[in-house]
């Protein structure tokens, strides 16, 4: 019933309210809670052992597969100030006890480590033993994640430079906070090394490029980007975001951000809008949560893919119109849309090819000035040759159109 396309979106669930009845409580097998903790922020499950790890405000928890507490570690509050760098504080700065809000919790299966990142000390991360979280192997004084309680951070591990798929990196998307003189040094999107000697540093750097992308200084204060989810599929890493349609005050939309695993310079950085539209043409514009998994046989058949292909499940909400036209606050109405990654890849390819034909614009105003797409060649033969070359470059991820936008960018 979703009209994004019959191929891309199969199911829309209008979730108006979820009522938990007394009968449902009988299905709850185990619970875990801690009244002394203000909020649980992240949860990850070790796919090999079933152990559960929770990142919270000022706490980390390690649970058994049955949700029994194995151990907990205190991570805050600690003396800090936004005016302090990752390493030290000017003598004039007054520090105060500051909550350490867990901003990222990631399992590195290659080395059996748990990576935990918190909001204090400009958003640094530590590396812990996956079997014993009290065993801290490394604390890295590198600003990686958001440094307050509200700004978004998404982190996940996937192949990346210098030698994918052998080398793994941590992809990180971070909302700019602007509450410290040091935040301009933290990229909006980056690929960070997991090598012990370069832990959490930008994986590849050159004079003016590298595995990082910044929002420019003119836009970052007035153009917030909220990172919702991140994942890897078929040689690319993706982020789902919500952001304004334009750099001037405008309605919020959802976008898919993509970068190639092979790309040492982020030349392949590309964005497309993503919509969830109901039968009645109601637009759910704000993505709230997502998950990438494999479809069952029926869903795969309906989407025209195989059961081995990746599928993106995403929950969207409408903007709360009571907050005004330019609102990033979700309303009480939501919907679930389902997209095949094959369709998403096709749309990214279509947008780049469209730009080569002289339609649309390239560049993103919040990164660098946007320019009108220019027809690559006049003759059909030359154009076909250019598109053929583009396909080869896309497979190698070395093309240098880092962003392409288009007015109509629904997934087909």
mmCIF file of C-alpha atoms in Angstrom:
data_model
loop_
_atom_site.group_PDB
_atom_site.id
_atom_site.type_symbol
_atom_site.label_atom_id
_atom_site.label_comp_id
_atom_site.label_asym_id
_atom_site.label_seq_id
_atom_site.Cartn_x
_atom_site.Cartn_y
_atom_site.Cartn_z
ATOM 1 C CA UNK A 1 0.000 0.000 0.000
ATOM 2 C CA UNK A 2 3.025 2.303 -0.106
ATOM 3 C CA UNK A 3 3.329 4.198 -3.356
ATOM 4 C CA UNK A 4 7.053 4.898 -3.301
ATOM 5 C CA UNK A 5 6.973 2.150 -5.869
ATOM 6 C CA UNK A 6 5.556 -1.319 -6.098
ATOM 7 C CA UNK A 7 9.116 -2.655 -6.239
ATOM 8 C CA UNK A 8 10.744 -0.601 -3.501
ATOM 9 C CA UNK A 9 8.137 -0.451 -0.800
ATOM 10 C CA UNK A 10 5.843 -3.288 0.078
ATOM 11 C CA UNK A 11 4.422 -2.586 3.500
ATOM 12 C CA UNK A 12 3.149 0.481 5.319
ATOM 13 C CA UNK A 13 1.930 0.029 8.844
ATOM 14 C CA UNK A 14 0.037 2.949 10.293
ATOM 15 C CA UNK A 15 1.061 2.822 13.898
ATOM 16 C CA UNK A 16 -1.321 5.156 15.657
ATOM 17 C CA UNK A 17 -0.791 3.718 19.110
ATOM 18 C CA UNK A 18 0.633 0.646 20.788
ATOM 19 C CA UNK A 19 -1.359 -0.581 23.745
ATOM 20 C CA UNK A 20 0.297 -3.098 26.040
ATOM 21 C CA UNK A 21 -2.329 -5.333 27.569
ATOM 22 C CA UNK A 22 -2.065 -7.523 30.627
ATOM 23 C CA UNK A 23 -2.075 -10.587 28.414
ATOM 24 C CA UNK A 24 1.109 -9.512 26.642
ATOM 25 C CA UNK A 25 3.089 -9.418 29.881
ATOM 26 C CA UNK A 26 2.870 -13.199 30.065
ATOM 27 C CA UNK A 27 5.157 -13.348 27.018
ATOM 28 C CA UNK A 28 7.965 -11.468 28.778
ATOM 29 C CA UNK A 29 10.589 -14.050 29.726
ATOM 30 C CA UNK A 30 13.315 -11.875 31.286
ATOM 31 C CA UNK A 31 13.784 -8.217 32.136
ATOM 32 C CA UNK A 32 16.699 -6.066 33.285
ATOM 33 C CA UNK A 33 16.487 -2.665 34.895
ATOM 34 C CA UNK A 34 18.552 -0.390 37.091
ATOM 35 C CA UNK A 35 16.696 2.290 39.020
ATOM 36 C CA UNK A 36 19.939 4.150 39.655
ATOM 37 C CA UNK A 37 20.514 4.777 35.949
ATOM 38 C CA UNK A 38 18.863 7.732 34.278
ATOM 39 C CA UNK A 39 18.679 6.311 30.756
ATOM 40 C CA UNK A 40 19.748 3.371 28.604
ATOM 41 C CA UNK A 41 21.169 4.737 25.337
ATOM 42 C CA UNK A 42 22.441 1.782 23.303
ATOM 43 C CA UNK A 43 22.207 -2.001 23.327
ATOM 44 C CA UNK A 44 24.237 -4.529 21.338
ATOM 45 C CA UNK A 45 24.142 -8.323 21.372
ATOM 46 C CA UNK A 46 27.194 -10.480 20.690
ATOM 47 C CA UNK A 47 26.064 -12.669 17.788
ATOM 48 C CA UNK A 48 28.517 -15.404 18.815
ATOM 49 C CA UNK A 49 27.761 -15.722 22.542
ATOM 50 C CA UNK A 50 24.412 -13.987 23.023
ATOM 51 C CA UNK A 51 25.909 -11.666 25.651
ATOM 52 C CA UNK A 52 24.144 -8.323 25.948
ATOM 53 C CA UNK A 53 25.917 -4.978 26.394
ATOM 54 C CA UNK A 54 24.162 -1.746 27.345
ATOM 55 C CA UNK A 55 25.528 1.770 27.186
ATOM 56 C CA UNK A 56 23.776 4.187 29.524
ATOM 57 C CA UNK A 57 24.256 7.550 31.181
ATOM 58 C CA UNK A 58 27.349 7.097 33.388
ATOM 59 C CA UNK A 59 27.199 3.279 33.179
ATOM 60 C CA UNK A 60 28.114 0.296 31.023
ATOM 61 C CA UNK A 61 26.490 -3.091 31.590
ATOM 62 C CA UNK A 62 27.440 -6.618 30.595
ATOM 63 C CA UNK A 63 24.568 -9.107 30.792
ATOM 64 C CA UNK A 64 24.256 -12.832 30.193
ATOM 65 C CA UNK A 65 22.048 -14.103 27.335
ATOM 66 C CA UNK A 66 19.325 -14.455 29.999
ATOM 67 C CA UNK A 67 19.682 -10.757 30.929
ATOM 68 C CA UNK A 68 21.367 -11.510 34.239
ATOM 69 C CA UNK A 69 23.838 -8.835 35.307
ATOM 70 C CA UNK A 70 27.410 -10.053 34.906
ATOM 71 C CA UNK A 71 29.113 -6.740 35.669
ATOM 72 C CA UNK A 72 28.673 -2.999 35.383
ATOM 73 C CA UNK A 73 31.200 -0.208 35.046
ATOM 74 C CA UNK A 74 30.878 3.418 36.107
ATOM 75 C CA UNK A 75 31.850 5.851 33.333
ATOM 76 C CA UNK A 76 30.809 9.158 34.927
ATOM 77 C CA UNK A 77 30.110 11.812 36.048
ATOM 78 C CA UNK A 78 33.595 13.270 35.595
ATOM 79 C CA UNK A 79 35.084 16.741 35.900
ATOM 80 C CA UNK A 80 34.837 18.320 32.452
ATOM 81 C CA UNK A 81 33.929 21.423 30.435
ATOM 82 C CA UNK A 82 33.160 21.995 26.730
ATOM 83 C CA UNK A 83 36.026 24.488 26.810
ATOM 84 C CA UNK A 84 38.491 21.676 27.497
ATOM 85 C CA UNK A 85 40.225 19.820 24.677
ATOM 86 C CA UNK A 86 40.543 16.036 24.622
ATOM 87 C CA UNK A 87 43.904 16.355 26.367
ATOM 88 C CA UNK A 88 43.795 19.265 28.798
ATOM 89 C CA UNK A 89 42.039 22.418 30.000
ATOM 90 C CA UNK A 90 43.175 26.051 30.048
ATOM 91 C CA UNK A 91 43.816 27.209 33.632
ATOM 92 C CA UNK A 92 40.971 29.710 33.396
ATOM 93 C CA UNK A 93 38.318 27.064 32.621
ATOM 94 C CA UNK A 94 36.110 25.942 35.505
ATOM 95 C CA UNK A 95 35.298 22.241 35.277
ATOM 96 C CA UNK A 96 32.255 20.654 36.899
ATOM 97 C CA UNK A 97 30.875 17.117 37.329
ATOM 98 C CA UNK A 98 29.502 16.167 33.912
ATOM 99 C CA UNK A 99 27.354 13.181 32.953
ATOM 100 C CA UNK A 100 28.941 10.782 30.483
ATOM 101 C CA UNK A 101 26.174 9.930 28.005
ATOM 102 C CA UNK A 102 26.890 6.831 25.920
ATOM 103 C CA UNK A 103 26.882 7.969 22.273
ATOM 104 C CA UNK A 104 28.073 4.786 20.531
ATOM 105 C CA UNK A 105 28.453 1.115 21.421
ATOM 106 C CA UNK A 106 29.974 -1.152 18.767
ATOM 107 C CA UNK A 107 31.320 -4.716 18.764
ATOM 108 C CA UNK A 108 34.517 -5.286 16.780
ATOM 109 C CA UNK A 109 34.338 -9.001 16.051
ATOM 110 C CA UNK A 110 37.720 -9.062 14.299
ATOM 111 C CA UNK A 111 39.561 -8.446 17.554
ATOM 112 C CA UNK A 112 36.850 -9.394 20.083
ATOM 113 C CA UNK A 113 36.561 -5.856 21.428
ATOM 114 C CA UNK A 114 33.779 -3.601 22.636
ATOM 115 C CA UNK A 115 34.069 0.035 21.569
ATOM 116 C CA UNK A 116 32.289 2.503 23.817
ATOM 117 C CA UNK A 117 32.116 6.249 23.171
ATOM 118 C CA UNK A 118 30.801 8.886 25.556
ATOM 119 C CA UNK A 119 29.953 12.574 25.520
ATOM 120 C CA UNK A 120 32.662 13.768 27.942
ATOM 121 C CA UNK A 121 36.156 14.980 26.977
ATOM 122 C CA UNK A 122 34.884 16.113 23.534
ATOM 123 C CA UNK A 123 33.431 12.673 22.764
ATOM 124 C CA UNK A 124 36.261 10.167 23.173
ATOM 125 C CA UNK A 125 36.093 6.379 22.888
ATOM 126 C CA UNK A 126 37.634 3.459 24.735
ATOM 127 C CA UNK A 127 38.271 -0.149 23.797
ATOM 128 C CA UNK A 128 37.279 -2.936 26.195
ATOM 129 C CA UNK A 129 37.571 -6.702 26.412
ATOM 130 C CA UNK A 130 34.374 -8.185 25.002
ATOM 131 C CA UNK A 131 34.456 -10.939 27.634
ATOM 132 C CA UNK A 132 35.106 -8.558 30.533
ATOM 133 C CA UNK A 133 34.136 -4.898 30.135
ATOM 134 C CA UNK A 134 36.096 -3.909 33.233
ATOM 135 C CA UNK A 135 39.265 -4.696 31.256
ATOM 136 C CA UNK A 136 39.967 -1.435 29.396
ATOM 137 C CA UNK A 137 42.532 -2.134 26.685
ATOM 138 C CA UNK A 138 42.820 1.391 25.313
ATOM 139 C CA UNK A 139 41.494 4.905 25.949
ATOM 140 C CA UNK A 140 42.001 7.151 22.938
ATOM 141 C CA UNK A 141 42.030 10.922 23.387
ATOM 142 C CA UNK A 142 40.501 11.641 19.990
ATOM 143 C CA UNK A 143 37.228 13.540 19.512
ATOM 144 C CA UNK A 144 35.010 11.042 17.702
ATOM 145 C CA UNK A 145 31.353 11.428 18.765
ATOM 146 C CA UNK A 146 28.977 14.199 19.856
ATOM 147 C CA UNK A 147 29.906 15.938 23.103
ATOM 148 C CA UNK A 148 26.462 16.576 24.575
ATOM 149 C CA UNK A 149 23.398 14.544 25.520
ATOM 150 C CA UNK A 150 21.136 15.507 22.615
ATOM 151 C CA UNK A 151 23.243 15.623 19.430
ATOM 152 C CA UNK A 152 23.116 12.446 17.354
ATOM 153 C CA UNK A 153 25.901 9.952 16.698
ATOM 154 C CA UNK A 154 25.792 6.799 14.582
ATOM 155 C CA UNK A 155 28.751 4.405 14.426
ATOM 156 C CA UNK A 156 29.260 1.004 12.808
ATOM 157 C CA UNK A 157 32.120 -1.155 11.536
ATOM 158 C CA UNK A 158 32.467 -2.098 7.865
ATOM 159 C CA UNK A 159 35.212 -2.567 5.259
ATOM 160 C CA UNK A 160 37.202 0.551 4.395
ATOM 161 C CA UNK A 161 40.584 1.973 3.373
ATOM 162 C CA UNK A 162 43.383 1.214 3.019
ATOM 163 C CA UNK A 163 42.645 -2.322 1.827
ATOM 164 C CA UNK A 164 38.973 -3.347 1.920
ATOM 165 C CA UNK A 165 37.513 -5.867 2.458
ATOM 166 C CA UNK A 166 40.522 -7.006 4.494
ATOM 167 C CA UNK A 167 40.723 -3.801 6.527
ATOM 168 C CA UNK A 168 37.775 -2.728 8.658
ATOM 169 C CA UNK A 169 37.106 0.847 9.775
ATOM 170 C CA UNK A 170 34.544 2.522 12.012
ATOM 171 C CA UNK A 171 32.145 4.763 10.102
ATOM 172 C CA UNK A 172 30.863 7.638 12.240
ATOM 173 C CA UNK A 173 28.151 10.237 11.593
ATOM 174 C CA UNK A 174 28.000 13.130 14.088
ATOM 175 C CA UNK A 175 25.728 16.151 14.505
ATOM 176 C CA UNK A 176 27.661 19.409 14.912
ATOM 177 C CA UNK A 177 27.183 20.829 18.409
ATOM 178 C CA UNK A 178 28.995 24.173 18.289
ATOM 179 C CA UNK A 179 29.330 24.261 22.071
ATOM 180 C CA UNK A 180 33.119 24.206 22.026
ATOM 181 C CA UNK A 181 35.985 25.769 20.047
ATOM 182 C CA UNK A 182 37.177 22.254 19.196
ATOM 183 C CA UNK A 183 34.058 20.950 17.439
ATOM 184 C CA UNK A 184 35.011 22.332 14.025
ATOM 185 C CA UNK A 185 37.719 19.641 13.933
ATOM 186 C CA UNK A 186 35.179 16.796 14.113
ATOM 187 C CA UNK A 187 33.885 15.662 10.685
ATOM 188 C CA UNK A 188 30.180 15.170 10.052
ATOM 189 C CA UNK A 189 30.961 11.793 8.446
ATOM 190 C CA UNK A 190 34.232 9.910 8.702
ATOM 191 C CA UNK A 191 35.912 6.524 8.423
ATOM 192 C CA UNK A 192 38.204 5.891 11.387
ATOM 193 C CA UNK A 193 41.056 3.432 11.744
ATOM 194 C CA UNK A 194 40.789 0.402 14.011
ATOM 195 C CA UNK A 195 44.525 -0.316 13.935
ATOM 196 C CA UNK A 196 45.985 -0.184 17.438
ATOM 197 C CA UNK A 197 48.627 2.408 16.496
ATOM 198 C CA UNK A 198 46.112 4.650 14.699
ATOM 199 C CA UNK A 199 43.006 3.866 16.725
ATOM 200 C CA UNK A 200 40.077 6.173 15.876
ATOM 201 C CA UNK A 201 42.219 8.496 13.748
ATOM 202 C CA UNK A 202 40.889 9.340 10.269
ATOM 203 C CA UNK A 203 41.686 6.182 8.294
ATOM 204 C CA UNK A 204 43.256 7.953 5.283
ATOM 205 C CA UNK A 205 44.284 11.600 5.011
ATOM 206 C CA UNK A 206 45.811 13.782 2.303
ATOM 207 C CA UNK A 207 46.442 17.513 2.073
ATOM 208 C CA UNK A 208 42.849 18.476 1.278
ATOM 209 C CA UNK A 209 40.997 15.150 1.250
ATOM 210 C CA UNK A 210 40.650 11.945 3.209
ATOM 211 C CA UNK A 211 38.021 9.623 4.604
ATOM 212 C CA UNK A 212 36.022 12.482 6.091
ATOM 213 C CA UNK A 213 33.368 15.030 5.162
ATOM 214 C CA UNK A 214 32.761 18.372 6.911
ATOM 215 C CA UNK A 215 29.751 20.677 6.849
ATOM 216 C CA UNK A 216 31.196 24.053 5.841
ATOM 217 C CA UNK A 217 31.658 26.827 8.395
ATOM 218 C CA UNK A 218 28.864 28.974 6.909
ATOM 219 C CA UNK A 219 26.216 26.255 7.254
ATOM 220 C CA UNK A 220 27.093 24.121 10.248
ATOM 221 C CA UNK A 221 25.491 26.415 12.864
ATOM 222 C CA UNK A 222 22.169 26.721 11.043
ATOM 223 C CA UNK A 223 21.968 23.397 9.205
ATOM 224 C CA UNK A 224 21.715 20.516 11.696
ATOM 225 C CA UNK A 225 22.008 16.978 10.364
ATOM 226 C CA UNK A 226 20.530 14.249 12.538
ATOM 227 C CA UNK A 227 22.070 10.791 12.022
ATOM 228 C CA UNK A 228 19.583 7.980 12.640
ATOM 229 C CA UNK A 229 21.101 4.698 11.417
ATOM 230 C CA UNK A 230 24.105 3.341 9.569
ATOM 231 C CA UNK A 231 24.808 0.128 7.687
ATOM 232 C CA UNK A 232 26.968 -1.525 5.033
ATOM 233 C CA UNK A 233 25.868 -3.368 1.895
ATOM 234 C CA UNK A 234 27.493 -4.525 -1.347
ATOM 235 C CA UNK A 235 30.645 -2.415 -1.212
ATOM 236 C CA UNK A 236 29.069 0.765 0.191
ATOM 237 C CA UNK A 237 28.396 2.251 3.615
ATOM 238 C CA UNK A 238 25.201 4.216 4.223
ATOM 239 C CA UNK A 239 23.754 6.650 6.772
ATOM 240 C CA UNK A 240 20.085 7.558 7.188
ATOM 241 C CA UNK A 241 19.627 11.189 8.201
ATOM 242 C CA UNK A 242 17.041 13.890 8.718
ATOM 243 C CA UNK A 243 17.942 17.411 7.612
ATOM 244 C CA UNK A 244 16.365 20.488 6.070
ATOM 245 C CA UNK A 245 15.609 20.379 2.358
ATOM 246 C CA UNK A 246 17.649 23.556 1.811
ATOM 247 C CA UNK A 247 20.305 25.415 3.777
ATOM 248 C CA UNK A 248 17.795 28.206 4.411
ATOM 249 C CA UNK A 249 14.872 27.441 6.805
ATOM 250 C CA UNK A 250 12.813 24.775 5.013
ATOM 251 C CA UNK A 251 10.894 21.564 5.786
ATOM 252 C CA UNK A 252 12.866 18.607 7.094
ATOM 253 C CA UNK A 253 13.315 15.555 4.888
ATOM 254 C CA UNK A 254 15.064 12.204 5.181
ATOM 255 C CA UNK A 255 18.146 11.293 3.175
ATOM 256 C CA UNK A 256 20.343 8.331 2.416
ATOM 257 C CA UNK A 257 24.066 9.146 2.470
ATOM 258 C CA UNK A 258 26.454 6.764 0.715
ATOM 259 C CA UNK A 259 30.216 6.355 0.415
ATOM 260 C CA UNK A 260 32.199 3.592 -1.261
ATOM 261 C CA UNK A 261 34.337 1.242 0.815
ATOM 262 C CA UNK A 262 37.296 1.733 -1.562
ATOM 263 C CA UNK A 263 37.189 5.517 -1.496
ATOM 264 C CA UNK A 264 40.214 7.061 0.245
ATOM 265 C CA UNK A 265 39.062 10.633 -0.517
ATOM 266 C CA UNK A 266 35.260 10.484 -0.127
ATOM 267 C CA UNK A 267 34.853 11.496 -3.769
ATOM 268 C CA UNK A 268 32.005 8.961 -3.881
ATOM 269 C CA UNK A 269 30.079 10.740 -1.110
ATOM 270 C CA UNK A 270 26.509 10.987 -2.416
ATOM 271 C CA UNK A 271 23.065 11.770 -0.982
ATOM 272 C CA UNK A 272 19.533 11.115 -2.165
ATOM 273 C CA UNK A 273 16.202 11.968 -0.490
ATOM 274 C CA UNK A 274 14.153 9.003 0.675
ATOM 275 C CA UNK A 275 10.369 9.122 1.175
ATOM 276 C CA UNK A 276 7.706 6.939 2.723
ATOM 277 C CA UNK A 277 4.292 7.644 1.168
ATOM 278 C CA UNK A 278 0.995 5.994 2.076
ATOM 279 C CA UNK A 279 -1.897 4.971 -0.164
ATOM 280 C CA UNK A 280 -3.564 8.297 0.434
ATOM 281 C CA UNK A 281 -0.405 10.129 -0.628
ATOM 282 C CA UNK A 282 0.396 11.067 2.955
ATOM 283 C CA UNK A 283 4.116 11.776 3.232
ATOM 284 C CA UNK A 284 6.013 10.508 6.261
ATOM 285 C CA UNK A 285 9.130 12.639 6.012
ATOM 286 C CA UNK A 286 11.178 11.949 9.146
ATOM 287 C CA UNK A 287 12.975 8.621 9.472
ATOM 288 C CA UNK A 288 13.038 7.514 13.131
ATOM 289 C CA UNK A 289 14.641 4.078 13.162
ATOM 290 C CA UNK A 290 15.817 1.474 10.677
ATOM 291 C CA UNK A 291 17.258 -1.999 10.260
ATOM 292 C CA UNK A 292 18.916 -3.852 7.371
ATOM 293 C CA UNK A 293 18.285 -7.566 7.097
ATOM 294 C CA UNK A 294 17.358 -10.382 4.733
ATOM 295 C CA UNK A 295 13.805 -10.839 3.424
ATOM 296 C CA UNK A 296 11.718 -13.944 3.747
ATOM 297 C CA UNK A 297 10.754 -15.764 0.567
ATOM 298 C CA UNK A 298 7.368 -14.029 0.211
ATOM 299 C CA UNK A 299 8.774 -10.537 0.733
ATOM 300 C CA UNK A 300 11.671 -11.260 -1.609
ATOM 301 C CA UNK A 301 9.247 -12.382 -4.318
ATOM 302 C CA UNK A 302 7.119 -9.263 -3.914
ATOM 303 C CA UNK A 303 10.199 -7.023 -4.121
ATOM 304 C CA UNK A 304 11.607 -8.865 -7.129
ATOM 305 C CA UNK A 305 14.781 -9.913 -5.321
ATOM 306 C CA UNK A 306 16.244 -13.066 -3.785
ATOM 307 C CA UNK A 307 16.192 -14.079 -0.138
ATOM 308 C CA UNK A 308 19.949 -13.366 -0.034
ATOM 309 C CA UNK A 309 19.578 -9.696 -0.999
ATOM 310 C CA UNK A 310 19.595 -6.918 1.605
ATOM 311 C CA UNK A 311 16.404 -5.102 2.579
ATOM 312 C CA UNK A 312 16.064 -1.810 4.466
ATOM 313 C CA UNK A 313 13.194 -1.578 6.953
ATOM 314 C CA UNK A 314 12.627 2.026 8.065
ATOM 315 C CA UNK A 315 10.072 3.653 10.363
ATOM 316 C CA UNK A 316 9.063 7.217 9.452
ATOM 317 C CA UNK A 317 6.931 9.879 11.118
ATOM 318 C CA UNK A 318 5.258 13.029 9.911
ATOM 319 C CA UNK A 319 6.602 16.344 11.145
ATOM 320 C CA UNK A 320 4.617 17.738 14.051
ATOM 321 C CA UNK A 321 2.817 20.605 12.323
ATOM 322 C CA UNK A 322 1.904 22.167 15.658
ATOM 323 C CA UNK A 323 5.593 23.045 15.967
ATOM 324 C CA UNK A 324 5.518 25.019 12.712
ATOM 325 C CA UNK A 325 6.328 24.234 9.095
ATOM 326 C CA UNK A 326 10.066 23.878 9.746
ATOM 327 C CA UNK A 327 9.918 21.183 12.415
ATOM 328 C CA UNK A 328 12.158 18.212 13.060
ATOM 329 C CA UNK A 329 9.881 16.998 15.857
ATOM 330 C CA UNK A 330 7.927 13.853 14.891
ATOM 331 C CA UNK A 331 4.154 13.636 15.257
ATOM 332 C CA UNK A 332 2.282 10.693 16.801
ATOM 333 C CA UNK A 333 1.654 9.188 13.345
ATOM 334 C CA UNK A 334 4.188 6.817 11.850
ATOM 335 C CA UNK A 335 4.648 4.268 9.081
ATOM 336 C CA UNK A 336 6.963 1.418 8.121
ATOM 337 C CA UNK A 337 8.399 1.272 4.615
ATOM 338 C CA UNK A 338 10.507 -1.502 3.113
ATOM 339 C CA UNK A 339 13.138 -0.957 0.400
ATOM 340 C CA UNK A 340 15.385 -3.371 -1.430
ATOM 341 C CA UNK A 341 19.033 -2.300 -1.460
ATOM 342 C CA UNK A 342 19.107 -3.299 -5.107
ATOM 343 C CA UNK A 343 16.515 -0.586 -5.839
ATOM 344 C CA UNK A 344 18.439 1.914 -3.743
ATOM 345 C CA UNK A 345 21.686 1.244 -5.613
ATOM 346 C CA UNK A 346 19.812 1.636 -8.875
ATOM 347 C CA UNK A 347 18.503 5.034 -7.776
ATOM 348 C CA UNK A 348 21.948 6.298 -6.822
ATOM 349 C CA UNK A 349 23.219 5.172 -10.220
ATOM 350 C CA UNK A 350 20.272 6.786 -11.993
ATOM 351 C CA UNK A 351 20.881 10.133 -10.306
ATOM 352 C CA UNK A 352 24.554 10.212 -11.281
ATOM 353 C CA UNK A 353 23.741 9.238 -14.870
ATOM 354 C CA UNK A 354 21.017 11.914 -14.959
ATOM 355 C CA UNK A 355 23.559 14.528 -13.933
ATOM 356 C CA UNK A 356 25.856 13.401 -16.764
ATOM 357 C CA UNK A 357 22.954 14.075 -19.125
ATOM 358 C CA UNK A 358 22.756 17.690 -17.925
ATOM 359 C CA UNK A 359 19.719 17.441 -15.634
ATOM 360 C CA UNK A 360 19.692 18.476 -11.967
ATOM 361 C CA UNK A 361 22.531 19.858 -9.871
ATOM 362 C CA UNK A 362 25.718 18.550 -8.316
ATOM 363 C CA UNK A 363 27.249 19.522 -5.031
ATOM 364 C CA UNK A 364 25.596 20.214 -1.706
ATOM 365 C CA UNK A 365 25.405 23.815 -0.501
ATOM 366 C CA UNK A 366 26.252 22.858 3.062
ATOM 367 C CA UNK A 367 29.496 21.225 1.893
ATOM 368 C CA UNK A 368 30.467 23.276 -1.159
ATOM 369 C CA UNK A 369 28.599 25.455 -3.664
ATOM 370 C CA UNK A 370 26.085 23.620 -5.836
ATOM 371 C CA UNK A 371 26.446 23.688 -9.625
ATOM 372 C CA UNK A 372 24.092 22.832 -12.442
ATOM 373 C CA UNK A 373 24.829 19.483 -14.053
ATOM 374 C CA UNK A 374 26.452 19.828 -17.479
ATOM 375 C CA UNK A 375 25.734 17.592 -20.447
ATOM 376 C CA UNK A 376 28.820 15.427 -20.790
ATOM 377 C CA UNK A 377 28.759 15.059 -24.588
ATOM 378 C CA UNK A 378 26.523 16.104 -27.444
ATOM 379 C CA UNK A 379 26.389 12.950 -29.526
ATOM 380 C CA UNK A 380 24.569 9.849 -28.390
ATOM 381 C CA UNK A 381 27.607 7.696 -29.090
ATOM 382 C CA UNK A 382 29.855 9.902 -26.964
ATOM 383 C CA UNK A 383 27.244 10.072 -24.223
ATOM 384 C CA UNK A 384 26.874 6.287 -24.205
ATOM 385 C CA UNK A 385 30.654 5.961 -23.984
ATOM 386 C CA UNK A 386 30.721 8.396 -21.050
ATOM 387 C CA UNK A 387 27.987 6.471 -19.241
ATOM 388 C CA UNK A 388 29.827 3.207 -19.879
ATOM 389 C CA UNK A 389 32.970 4.711 -18.404
ATOM 390 C CA UNK A 390 30.924 5.967 -15.448
ATOM 391 C CA UNK A 391 29.686 2.441 -14.749
ATOM 392 C CA UNK A 392 33.254 1.166 -14.655
ATOM 393 C CA UNK A 393 34.313 3.995 -12.349
ATOM 394 C CA UNK A 394 31.336 3.417 -10.098
ATOM 395 C CA UNK A 395 32.327 -0.210 -9.689
ATOM 396 C CA UNK A 396 35.817 0.896 -8.707
ATOM 397 C CA UNK A 397 34.449 3.806 -6.612
ATOM 398 C CA UNK A 398 36.918 6.304 -8.022
ATOM 399 C CA UNK A 399 34.510 8.769 -9.628
ATOM 400 C CA UNK A 400 34.694 12.339 -8.378
ATOM 401 C CA UNK A 401 31.076 13.455 -8.339
ATOM 402 C CA UNK A 402 30.739 13.423 -4.569
ATOM 403 C CA UNK A 403 27.130 14.535 -4.443
ATOM 404 C CA UNK A 404 24.172 14.650 -6.759
ATOM 405 C CA UNK A 405 20.736 16.017 -5.939
ATOM 406 C CA UNK A 406 17.548 15.844 -7.917
ATOM 407 C CA UNK A 407 14.034 17.191 -7.371
ATOM 408 C CA UNK A 408 12.388 13.799 -7.768
ATOM 409 C CA UNK A 409 14.476 11.288 -5.875
ATOM 410 C CA UNK A 410 12.058 8.695 -4.650
ATOM 411 C CA UNK A 411 13.363 5.133 -4.764
ATOM 412 C CA UNK A 412 12.226 3.148 -7.790
#
